[in-house]
Backbone as a ProteinNet text record, in pm:
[ID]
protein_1_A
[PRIMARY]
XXXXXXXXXXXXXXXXXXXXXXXXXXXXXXXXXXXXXXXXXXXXXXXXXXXXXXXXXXXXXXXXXXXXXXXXXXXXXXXXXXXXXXXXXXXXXXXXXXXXXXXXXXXXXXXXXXXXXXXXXXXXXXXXXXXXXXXXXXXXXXXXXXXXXXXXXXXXXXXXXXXXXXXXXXXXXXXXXXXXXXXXXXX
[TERTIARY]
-1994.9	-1950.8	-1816.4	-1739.9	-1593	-1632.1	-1724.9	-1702.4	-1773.9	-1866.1	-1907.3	-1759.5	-1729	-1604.6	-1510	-1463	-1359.7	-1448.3	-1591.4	-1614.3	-1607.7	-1669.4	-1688.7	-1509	-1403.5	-1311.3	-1258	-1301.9	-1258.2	-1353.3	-1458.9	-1570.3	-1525.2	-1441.8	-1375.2	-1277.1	-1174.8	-1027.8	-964.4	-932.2	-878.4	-782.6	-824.4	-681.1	-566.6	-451.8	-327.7	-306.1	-262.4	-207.4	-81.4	-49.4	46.5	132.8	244.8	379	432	416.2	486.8	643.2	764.5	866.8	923.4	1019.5	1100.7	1279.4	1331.1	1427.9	1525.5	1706.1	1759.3	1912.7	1990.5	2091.5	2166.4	2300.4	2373.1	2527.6	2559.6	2650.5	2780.5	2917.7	3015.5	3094.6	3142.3	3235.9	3251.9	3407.7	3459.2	3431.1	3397.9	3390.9	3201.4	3141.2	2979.6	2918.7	2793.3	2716.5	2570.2	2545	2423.1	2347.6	2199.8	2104.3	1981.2	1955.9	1851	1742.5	1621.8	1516	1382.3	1361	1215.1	1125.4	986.7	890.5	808.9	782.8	684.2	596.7	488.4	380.4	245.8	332.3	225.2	162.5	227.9	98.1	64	82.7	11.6	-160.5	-226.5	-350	-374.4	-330.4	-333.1	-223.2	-276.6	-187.7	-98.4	29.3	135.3	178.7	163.1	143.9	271.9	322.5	461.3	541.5	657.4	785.2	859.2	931.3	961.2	1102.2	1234.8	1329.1	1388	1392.1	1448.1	1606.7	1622.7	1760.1	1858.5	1743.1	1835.4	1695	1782.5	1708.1	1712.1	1610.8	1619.6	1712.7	1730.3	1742.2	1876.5	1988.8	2104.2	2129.5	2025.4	2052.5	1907.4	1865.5	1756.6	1705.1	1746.7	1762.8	1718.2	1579.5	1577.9	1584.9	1630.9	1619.7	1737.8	1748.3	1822.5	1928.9	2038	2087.5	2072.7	2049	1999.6	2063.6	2062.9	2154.1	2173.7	2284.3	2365.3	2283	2247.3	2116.2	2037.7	1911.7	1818.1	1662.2	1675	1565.7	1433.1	1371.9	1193	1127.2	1064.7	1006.6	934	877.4	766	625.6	573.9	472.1	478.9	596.9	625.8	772.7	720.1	815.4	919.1	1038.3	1102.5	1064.1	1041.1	1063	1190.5	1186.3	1277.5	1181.1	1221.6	1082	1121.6	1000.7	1103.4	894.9	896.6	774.1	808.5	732.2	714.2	610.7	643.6	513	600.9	528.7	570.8	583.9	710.1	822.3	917.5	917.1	954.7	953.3	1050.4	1051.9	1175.6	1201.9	1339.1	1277.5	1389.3	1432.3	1406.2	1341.9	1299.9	1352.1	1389.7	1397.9	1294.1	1176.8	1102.7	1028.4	975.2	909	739.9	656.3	520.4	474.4	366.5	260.3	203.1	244	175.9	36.9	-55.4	-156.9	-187.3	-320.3	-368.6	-329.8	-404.8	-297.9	-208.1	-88.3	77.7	78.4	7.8	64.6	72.9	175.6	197.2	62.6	14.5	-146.7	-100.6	-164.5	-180.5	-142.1	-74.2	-51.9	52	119.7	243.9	343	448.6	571.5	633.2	737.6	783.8	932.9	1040.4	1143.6	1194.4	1343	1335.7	1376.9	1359.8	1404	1512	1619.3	1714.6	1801.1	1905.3	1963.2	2086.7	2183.3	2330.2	2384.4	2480.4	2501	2647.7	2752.4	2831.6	2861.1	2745	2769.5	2708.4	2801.4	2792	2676.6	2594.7	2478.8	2484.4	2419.1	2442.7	2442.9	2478	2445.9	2354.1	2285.4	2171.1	2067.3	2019.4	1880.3	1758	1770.3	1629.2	1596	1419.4	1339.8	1381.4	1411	1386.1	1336.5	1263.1	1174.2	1047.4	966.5	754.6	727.4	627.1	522.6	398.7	322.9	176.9	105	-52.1	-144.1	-159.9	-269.9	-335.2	-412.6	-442.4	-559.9	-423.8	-297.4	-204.7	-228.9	-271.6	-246.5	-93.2	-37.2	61.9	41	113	100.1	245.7	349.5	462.9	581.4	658.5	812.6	908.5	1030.2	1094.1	1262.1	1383.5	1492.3	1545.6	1603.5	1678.8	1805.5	1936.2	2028.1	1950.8	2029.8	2036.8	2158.2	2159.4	2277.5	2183.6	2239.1	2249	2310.8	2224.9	2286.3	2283.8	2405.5	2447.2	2323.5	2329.4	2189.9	2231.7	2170.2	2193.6	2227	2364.6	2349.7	2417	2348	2440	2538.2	2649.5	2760.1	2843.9	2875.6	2933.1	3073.9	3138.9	3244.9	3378.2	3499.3	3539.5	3567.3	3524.3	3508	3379.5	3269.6	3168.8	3244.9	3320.8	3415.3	3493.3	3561.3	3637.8	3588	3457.5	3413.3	3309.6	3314.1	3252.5	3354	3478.2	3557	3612.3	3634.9	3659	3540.7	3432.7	3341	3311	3370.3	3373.7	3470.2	3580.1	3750.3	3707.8	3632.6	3579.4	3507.9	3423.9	3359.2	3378.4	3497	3601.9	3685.9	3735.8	3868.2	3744.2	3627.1	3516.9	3472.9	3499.9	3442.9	3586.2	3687.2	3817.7	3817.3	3818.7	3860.9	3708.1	3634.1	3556	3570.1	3605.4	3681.9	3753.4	3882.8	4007.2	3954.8	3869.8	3812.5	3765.9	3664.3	3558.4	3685.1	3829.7	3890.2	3960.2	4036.7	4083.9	4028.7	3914.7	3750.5	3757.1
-2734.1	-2654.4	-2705.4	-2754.2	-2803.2	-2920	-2986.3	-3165.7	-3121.4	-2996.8	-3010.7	-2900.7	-2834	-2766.3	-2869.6	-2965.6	-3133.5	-3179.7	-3194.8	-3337.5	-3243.1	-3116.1	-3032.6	-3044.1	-3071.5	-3014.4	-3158.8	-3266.3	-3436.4	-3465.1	-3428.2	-3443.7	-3304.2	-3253	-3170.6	-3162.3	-3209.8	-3233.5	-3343.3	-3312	-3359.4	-3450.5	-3610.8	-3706.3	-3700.3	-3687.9	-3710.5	-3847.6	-3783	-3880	-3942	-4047.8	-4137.8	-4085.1	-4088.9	-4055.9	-4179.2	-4148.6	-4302.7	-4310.6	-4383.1	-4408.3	-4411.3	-4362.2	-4396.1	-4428	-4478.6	-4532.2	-4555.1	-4494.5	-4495.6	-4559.4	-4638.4	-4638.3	-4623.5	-4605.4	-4583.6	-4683.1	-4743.6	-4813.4	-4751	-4737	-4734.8	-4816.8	-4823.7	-4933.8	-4898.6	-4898.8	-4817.7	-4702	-4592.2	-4489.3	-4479.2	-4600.7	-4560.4	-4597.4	-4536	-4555.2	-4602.4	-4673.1	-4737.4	-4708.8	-4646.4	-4591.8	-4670.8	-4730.2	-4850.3	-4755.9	-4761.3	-4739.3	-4833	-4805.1	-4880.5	-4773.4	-4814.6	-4715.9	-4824.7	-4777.1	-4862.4	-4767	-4795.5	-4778	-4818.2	-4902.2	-4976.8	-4908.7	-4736.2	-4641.9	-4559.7	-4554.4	-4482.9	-4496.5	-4383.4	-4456.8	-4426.5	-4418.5	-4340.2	-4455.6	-4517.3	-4597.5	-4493.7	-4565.7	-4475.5	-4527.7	-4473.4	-4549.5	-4468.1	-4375.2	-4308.3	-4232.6	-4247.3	-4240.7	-4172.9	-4047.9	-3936.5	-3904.6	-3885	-3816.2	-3698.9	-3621.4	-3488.2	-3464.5	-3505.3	-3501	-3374.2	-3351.6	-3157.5	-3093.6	-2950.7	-2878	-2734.2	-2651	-2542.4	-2419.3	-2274.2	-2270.7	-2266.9	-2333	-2352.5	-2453.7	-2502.1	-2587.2	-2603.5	-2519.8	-2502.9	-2583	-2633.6	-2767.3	-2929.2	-2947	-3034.6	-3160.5	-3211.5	-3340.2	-3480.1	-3517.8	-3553.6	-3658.8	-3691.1	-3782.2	-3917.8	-4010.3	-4161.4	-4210.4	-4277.3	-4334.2	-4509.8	-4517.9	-4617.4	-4772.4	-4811	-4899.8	-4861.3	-4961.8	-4924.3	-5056.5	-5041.3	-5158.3	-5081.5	-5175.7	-5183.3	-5271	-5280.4	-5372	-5457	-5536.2	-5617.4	-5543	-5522.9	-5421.6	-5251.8	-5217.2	-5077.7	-5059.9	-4923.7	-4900.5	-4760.2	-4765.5	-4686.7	-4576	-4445.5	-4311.7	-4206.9	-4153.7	-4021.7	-3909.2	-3820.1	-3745	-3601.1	-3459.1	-3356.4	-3263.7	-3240.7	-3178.2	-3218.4	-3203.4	-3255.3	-3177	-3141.5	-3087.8	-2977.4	-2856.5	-2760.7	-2792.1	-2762.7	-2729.9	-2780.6	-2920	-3061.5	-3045.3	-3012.7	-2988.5	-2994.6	-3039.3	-3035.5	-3175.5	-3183.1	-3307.8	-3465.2	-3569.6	-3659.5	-3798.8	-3885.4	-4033.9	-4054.7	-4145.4	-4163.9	-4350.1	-4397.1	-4525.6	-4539.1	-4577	-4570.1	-4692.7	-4734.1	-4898.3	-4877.5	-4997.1	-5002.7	-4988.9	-5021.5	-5025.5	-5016.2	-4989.3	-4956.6	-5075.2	-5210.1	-5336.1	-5329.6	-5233.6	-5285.3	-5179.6	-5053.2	-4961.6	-5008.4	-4911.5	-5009.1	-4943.7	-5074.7	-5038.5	-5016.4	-4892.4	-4928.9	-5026.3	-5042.6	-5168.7	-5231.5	-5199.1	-5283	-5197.8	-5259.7	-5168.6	-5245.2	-5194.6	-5226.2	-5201.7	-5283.3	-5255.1	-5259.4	-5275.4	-5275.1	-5163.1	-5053	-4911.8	-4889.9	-4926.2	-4836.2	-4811.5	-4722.7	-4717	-4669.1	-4710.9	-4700.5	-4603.5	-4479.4	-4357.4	-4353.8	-4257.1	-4215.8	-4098.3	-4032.5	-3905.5	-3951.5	-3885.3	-3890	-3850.4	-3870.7	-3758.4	-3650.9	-3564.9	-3443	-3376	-3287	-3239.1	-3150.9	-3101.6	-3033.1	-3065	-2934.6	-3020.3	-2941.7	-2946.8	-2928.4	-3072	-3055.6	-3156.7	-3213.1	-3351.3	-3363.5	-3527.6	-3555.8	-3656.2	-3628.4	-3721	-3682.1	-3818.9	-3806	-3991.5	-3912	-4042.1	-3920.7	-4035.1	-4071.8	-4122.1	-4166.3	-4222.7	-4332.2	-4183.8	-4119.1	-3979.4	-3850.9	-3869.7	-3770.7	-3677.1	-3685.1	-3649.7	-3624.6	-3519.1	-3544.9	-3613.2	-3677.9	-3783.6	-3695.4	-3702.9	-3605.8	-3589.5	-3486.1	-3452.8	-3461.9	-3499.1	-3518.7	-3467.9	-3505	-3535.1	-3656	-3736.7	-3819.3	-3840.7	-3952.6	-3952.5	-3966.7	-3856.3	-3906.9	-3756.5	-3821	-3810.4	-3637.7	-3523.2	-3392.2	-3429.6	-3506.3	-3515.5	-3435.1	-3437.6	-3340.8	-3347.7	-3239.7	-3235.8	-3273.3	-3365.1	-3416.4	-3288	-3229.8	-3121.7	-3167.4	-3180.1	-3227.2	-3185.6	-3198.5	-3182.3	-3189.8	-3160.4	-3211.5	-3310.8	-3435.6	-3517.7	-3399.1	-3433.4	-3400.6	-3420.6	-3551.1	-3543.6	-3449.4	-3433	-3390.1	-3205.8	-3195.9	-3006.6	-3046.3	-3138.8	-3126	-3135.5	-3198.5	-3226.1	-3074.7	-3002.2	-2889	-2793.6	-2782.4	-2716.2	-2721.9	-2861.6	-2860.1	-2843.4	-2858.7	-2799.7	-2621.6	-2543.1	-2432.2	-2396.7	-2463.8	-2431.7	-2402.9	-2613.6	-2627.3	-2499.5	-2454.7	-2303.5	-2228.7	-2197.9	-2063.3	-2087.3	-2221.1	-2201.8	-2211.4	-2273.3	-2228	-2079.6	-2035.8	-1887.2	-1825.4	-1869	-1819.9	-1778.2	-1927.7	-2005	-1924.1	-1906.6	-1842.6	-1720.3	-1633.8	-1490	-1444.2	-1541.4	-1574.1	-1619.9	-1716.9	-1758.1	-1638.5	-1573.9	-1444.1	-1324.2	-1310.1	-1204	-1238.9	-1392.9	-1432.6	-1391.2	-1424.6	-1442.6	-1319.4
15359.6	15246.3	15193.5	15313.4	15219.3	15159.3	15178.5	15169.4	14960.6	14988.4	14870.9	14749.1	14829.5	14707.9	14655.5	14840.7	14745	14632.9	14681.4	14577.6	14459.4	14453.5	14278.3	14217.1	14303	14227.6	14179.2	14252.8	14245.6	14145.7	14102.6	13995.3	13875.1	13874.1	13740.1	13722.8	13809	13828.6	13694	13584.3	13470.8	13541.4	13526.7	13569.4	13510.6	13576.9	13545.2	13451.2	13324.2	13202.2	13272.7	13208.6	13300.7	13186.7	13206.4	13054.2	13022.8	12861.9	12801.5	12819.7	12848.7	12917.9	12765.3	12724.2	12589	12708	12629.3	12700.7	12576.3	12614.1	12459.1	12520.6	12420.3	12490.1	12341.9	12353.1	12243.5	12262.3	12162.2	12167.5	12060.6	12068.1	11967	11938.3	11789	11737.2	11615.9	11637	11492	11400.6	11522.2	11454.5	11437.3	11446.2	11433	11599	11560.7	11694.8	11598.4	11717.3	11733.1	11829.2	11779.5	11861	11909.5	12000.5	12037.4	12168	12064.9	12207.2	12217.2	12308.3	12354.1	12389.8	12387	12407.8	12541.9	12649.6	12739.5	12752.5	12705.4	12749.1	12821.5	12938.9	13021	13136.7	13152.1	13195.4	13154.9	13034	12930.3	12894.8	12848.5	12816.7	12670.7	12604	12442.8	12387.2	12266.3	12203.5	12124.3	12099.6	12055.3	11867.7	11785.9	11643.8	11601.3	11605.4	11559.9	11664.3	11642.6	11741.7	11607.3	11643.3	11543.1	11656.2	11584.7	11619.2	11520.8	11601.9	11499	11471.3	11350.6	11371.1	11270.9	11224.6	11132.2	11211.7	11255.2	11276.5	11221.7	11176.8	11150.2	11249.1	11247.5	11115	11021.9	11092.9	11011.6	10909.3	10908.3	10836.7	10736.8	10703.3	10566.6	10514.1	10426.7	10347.8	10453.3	10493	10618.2	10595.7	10458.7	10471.9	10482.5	10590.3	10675.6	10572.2	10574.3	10552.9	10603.2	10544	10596.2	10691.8	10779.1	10850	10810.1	10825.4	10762	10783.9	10866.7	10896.4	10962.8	10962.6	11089.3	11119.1	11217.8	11221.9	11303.4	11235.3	11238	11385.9	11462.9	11523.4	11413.2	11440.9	11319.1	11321.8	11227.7	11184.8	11214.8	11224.3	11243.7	11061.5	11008.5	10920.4	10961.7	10885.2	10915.2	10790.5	10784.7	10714.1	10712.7	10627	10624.5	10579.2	10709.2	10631.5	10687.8	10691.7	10720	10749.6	10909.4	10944.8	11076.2	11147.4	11331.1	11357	11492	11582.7	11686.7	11692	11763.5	11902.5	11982.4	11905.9	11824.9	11825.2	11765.3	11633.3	11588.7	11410.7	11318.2	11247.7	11154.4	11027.7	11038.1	10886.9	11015.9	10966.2	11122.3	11026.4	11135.5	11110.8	11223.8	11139.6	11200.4	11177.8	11291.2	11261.6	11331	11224	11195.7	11206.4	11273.8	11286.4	11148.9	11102.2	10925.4	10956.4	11050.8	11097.3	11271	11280.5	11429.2	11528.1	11420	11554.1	11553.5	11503.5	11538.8	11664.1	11676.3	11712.3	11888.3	11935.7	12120.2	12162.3	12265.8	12333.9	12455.1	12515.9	12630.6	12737.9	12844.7	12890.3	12822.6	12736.3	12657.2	12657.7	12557.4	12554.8	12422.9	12361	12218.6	12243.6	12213.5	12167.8	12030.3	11982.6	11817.5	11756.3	11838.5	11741.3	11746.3	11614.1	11600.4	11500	11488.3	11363	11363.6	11313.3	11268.9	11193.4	11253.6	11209.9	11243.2	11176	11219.4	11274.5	11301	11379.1	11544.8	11637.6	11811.5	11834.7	11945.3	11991	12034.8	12036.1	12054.8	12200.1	12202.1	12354.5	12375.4	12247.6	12313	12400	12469.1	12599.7	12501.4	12377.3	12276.7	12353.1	12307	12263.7	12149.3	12126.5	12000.3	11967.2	12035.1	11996.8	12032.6	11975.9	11996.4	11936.4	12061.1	11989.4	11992	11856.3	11790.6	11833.7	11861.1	11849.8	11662.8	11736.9	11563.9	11513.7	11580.2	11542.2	11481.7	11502.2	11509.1	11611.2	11701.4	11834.4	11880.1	11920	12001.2	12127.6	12191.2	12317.2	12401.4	12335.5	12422.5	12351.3	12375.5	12341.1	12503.6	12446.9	12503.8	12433.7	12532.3	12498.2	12519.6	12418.8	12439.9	12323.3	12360.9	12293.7	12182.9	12078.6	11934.4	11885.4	11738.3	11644	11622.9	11570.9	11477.1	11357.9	11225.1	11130.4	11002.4	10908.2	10785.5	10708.4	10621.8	10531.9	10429.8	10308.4	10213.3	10071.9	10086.7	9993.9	9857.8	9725.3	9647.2	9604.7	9594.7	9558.2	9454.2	9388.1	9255.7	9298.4	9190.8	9234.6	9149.7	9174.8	9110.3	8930	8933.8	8745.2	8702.4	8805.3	8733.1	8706.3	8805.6	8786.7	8672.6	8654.8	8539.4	8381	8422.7	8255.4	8244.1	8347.3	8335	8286.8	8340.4	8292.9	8174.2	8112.1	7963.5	7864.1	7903.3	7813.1	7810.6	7913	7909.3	7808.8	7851.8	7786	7613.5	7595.8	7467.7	7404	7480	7431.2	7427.7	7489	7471	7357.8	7313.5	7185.1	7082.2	7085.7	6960.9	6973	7009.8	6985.3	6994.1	7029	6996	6812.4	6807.4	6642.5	6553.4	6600	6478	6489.7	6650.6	6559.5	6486.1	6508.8	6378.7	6227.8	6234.1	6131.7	5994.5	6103	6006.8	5977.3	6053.6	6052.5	5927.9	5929.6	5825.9	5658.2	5697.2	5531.3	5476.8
[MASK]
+++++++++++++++++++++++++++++++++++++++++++++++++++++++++++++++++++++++++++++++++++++++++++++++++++++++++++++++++++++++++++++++++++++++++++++++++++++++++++++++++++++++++++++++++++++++++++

């Protein structure tokens, strides 16, 4: 009776997914940092086609779409995005990099370096999740934490000439409606 309960539970027992390894290191100089990761996935069994970091997160910051970071590099056949969605719980404003196609994406058995990008904001100290790699199907594959930047949201702003030429066109519309009350009082 036991030999048959092992084998039923070794014959329905869901195998353990191996976890894909992301690996990040961060460098500074002059005030910027540089964010470099690799993805290994040589015990992985799910090819990995997008690598997503969250870098605005709800809900203080509304408005999710991230400010660019100052450079950033591509592996060869992977592109970089700015984009603003994720995957629960994994969600905000994302810098993210995509396999232009299914052969770029890392297989199984491989691993990819190449990812990274040039910011002037530090990493953060939160222990959020805030990275996720998707399958070619958009599958989530996993979230994690690793170093990265909490960056400002792109809010537009006015310069200061654009306040001043606002203010003299108000001014302008106040001494015209000045000058034609005087005007009609004069008539």
């Amino acid at each position: 009776m036991r030999k048959l309960i092992f084998a039923a539970v070794l014959l329905f027992a869901k195998p353990a997914v191996a976890a894909v390894v992301v690996s990040s290191s961060v460098t500074s100089l002059n005030g910027l940092y540089t964010y470099n990761y690799a993805i290994d996935n040589t015990a992985g069994s799910i090819p990995v086609d997008e690598f997503a970091i969250v870098v605005a997160r709800p809900p203080n910051q509304p408005d999710l779409t991230p400010v660019p970071p100052s450079s950033f590099t591509s592996p060869a056949g992977w592109s970089f995005n700015i984009a603003v969605g994720g995957t629960d719980p994994v969600s905000g404003g994302l810098w993210e990099w995509q396999a232009l196609n299914t052969a770029g994406a890392i297989q199984s058995g491989s691993s990819l370096s190449g990812f990274s990008f040039t910011t002037n904001v530090a990493p953060t100290q939160s222990a959020l999740d805030n990275y996720f790699l998707l399958s070619d199907s958009f599958n989530r594959i996993q979230i994690g934490n690793i170093s990265a930047p909490e960056v400002a949201i792109a809010h537009p702003v006015p310069e200061p000439s654009t306040w001043a030429m606002l203010l003299i066109g108000f001014a302008g519309i106040g001494f015209a409606a000045y000058r034609r009350k005087h005007n009609s009082i004069a008539a």
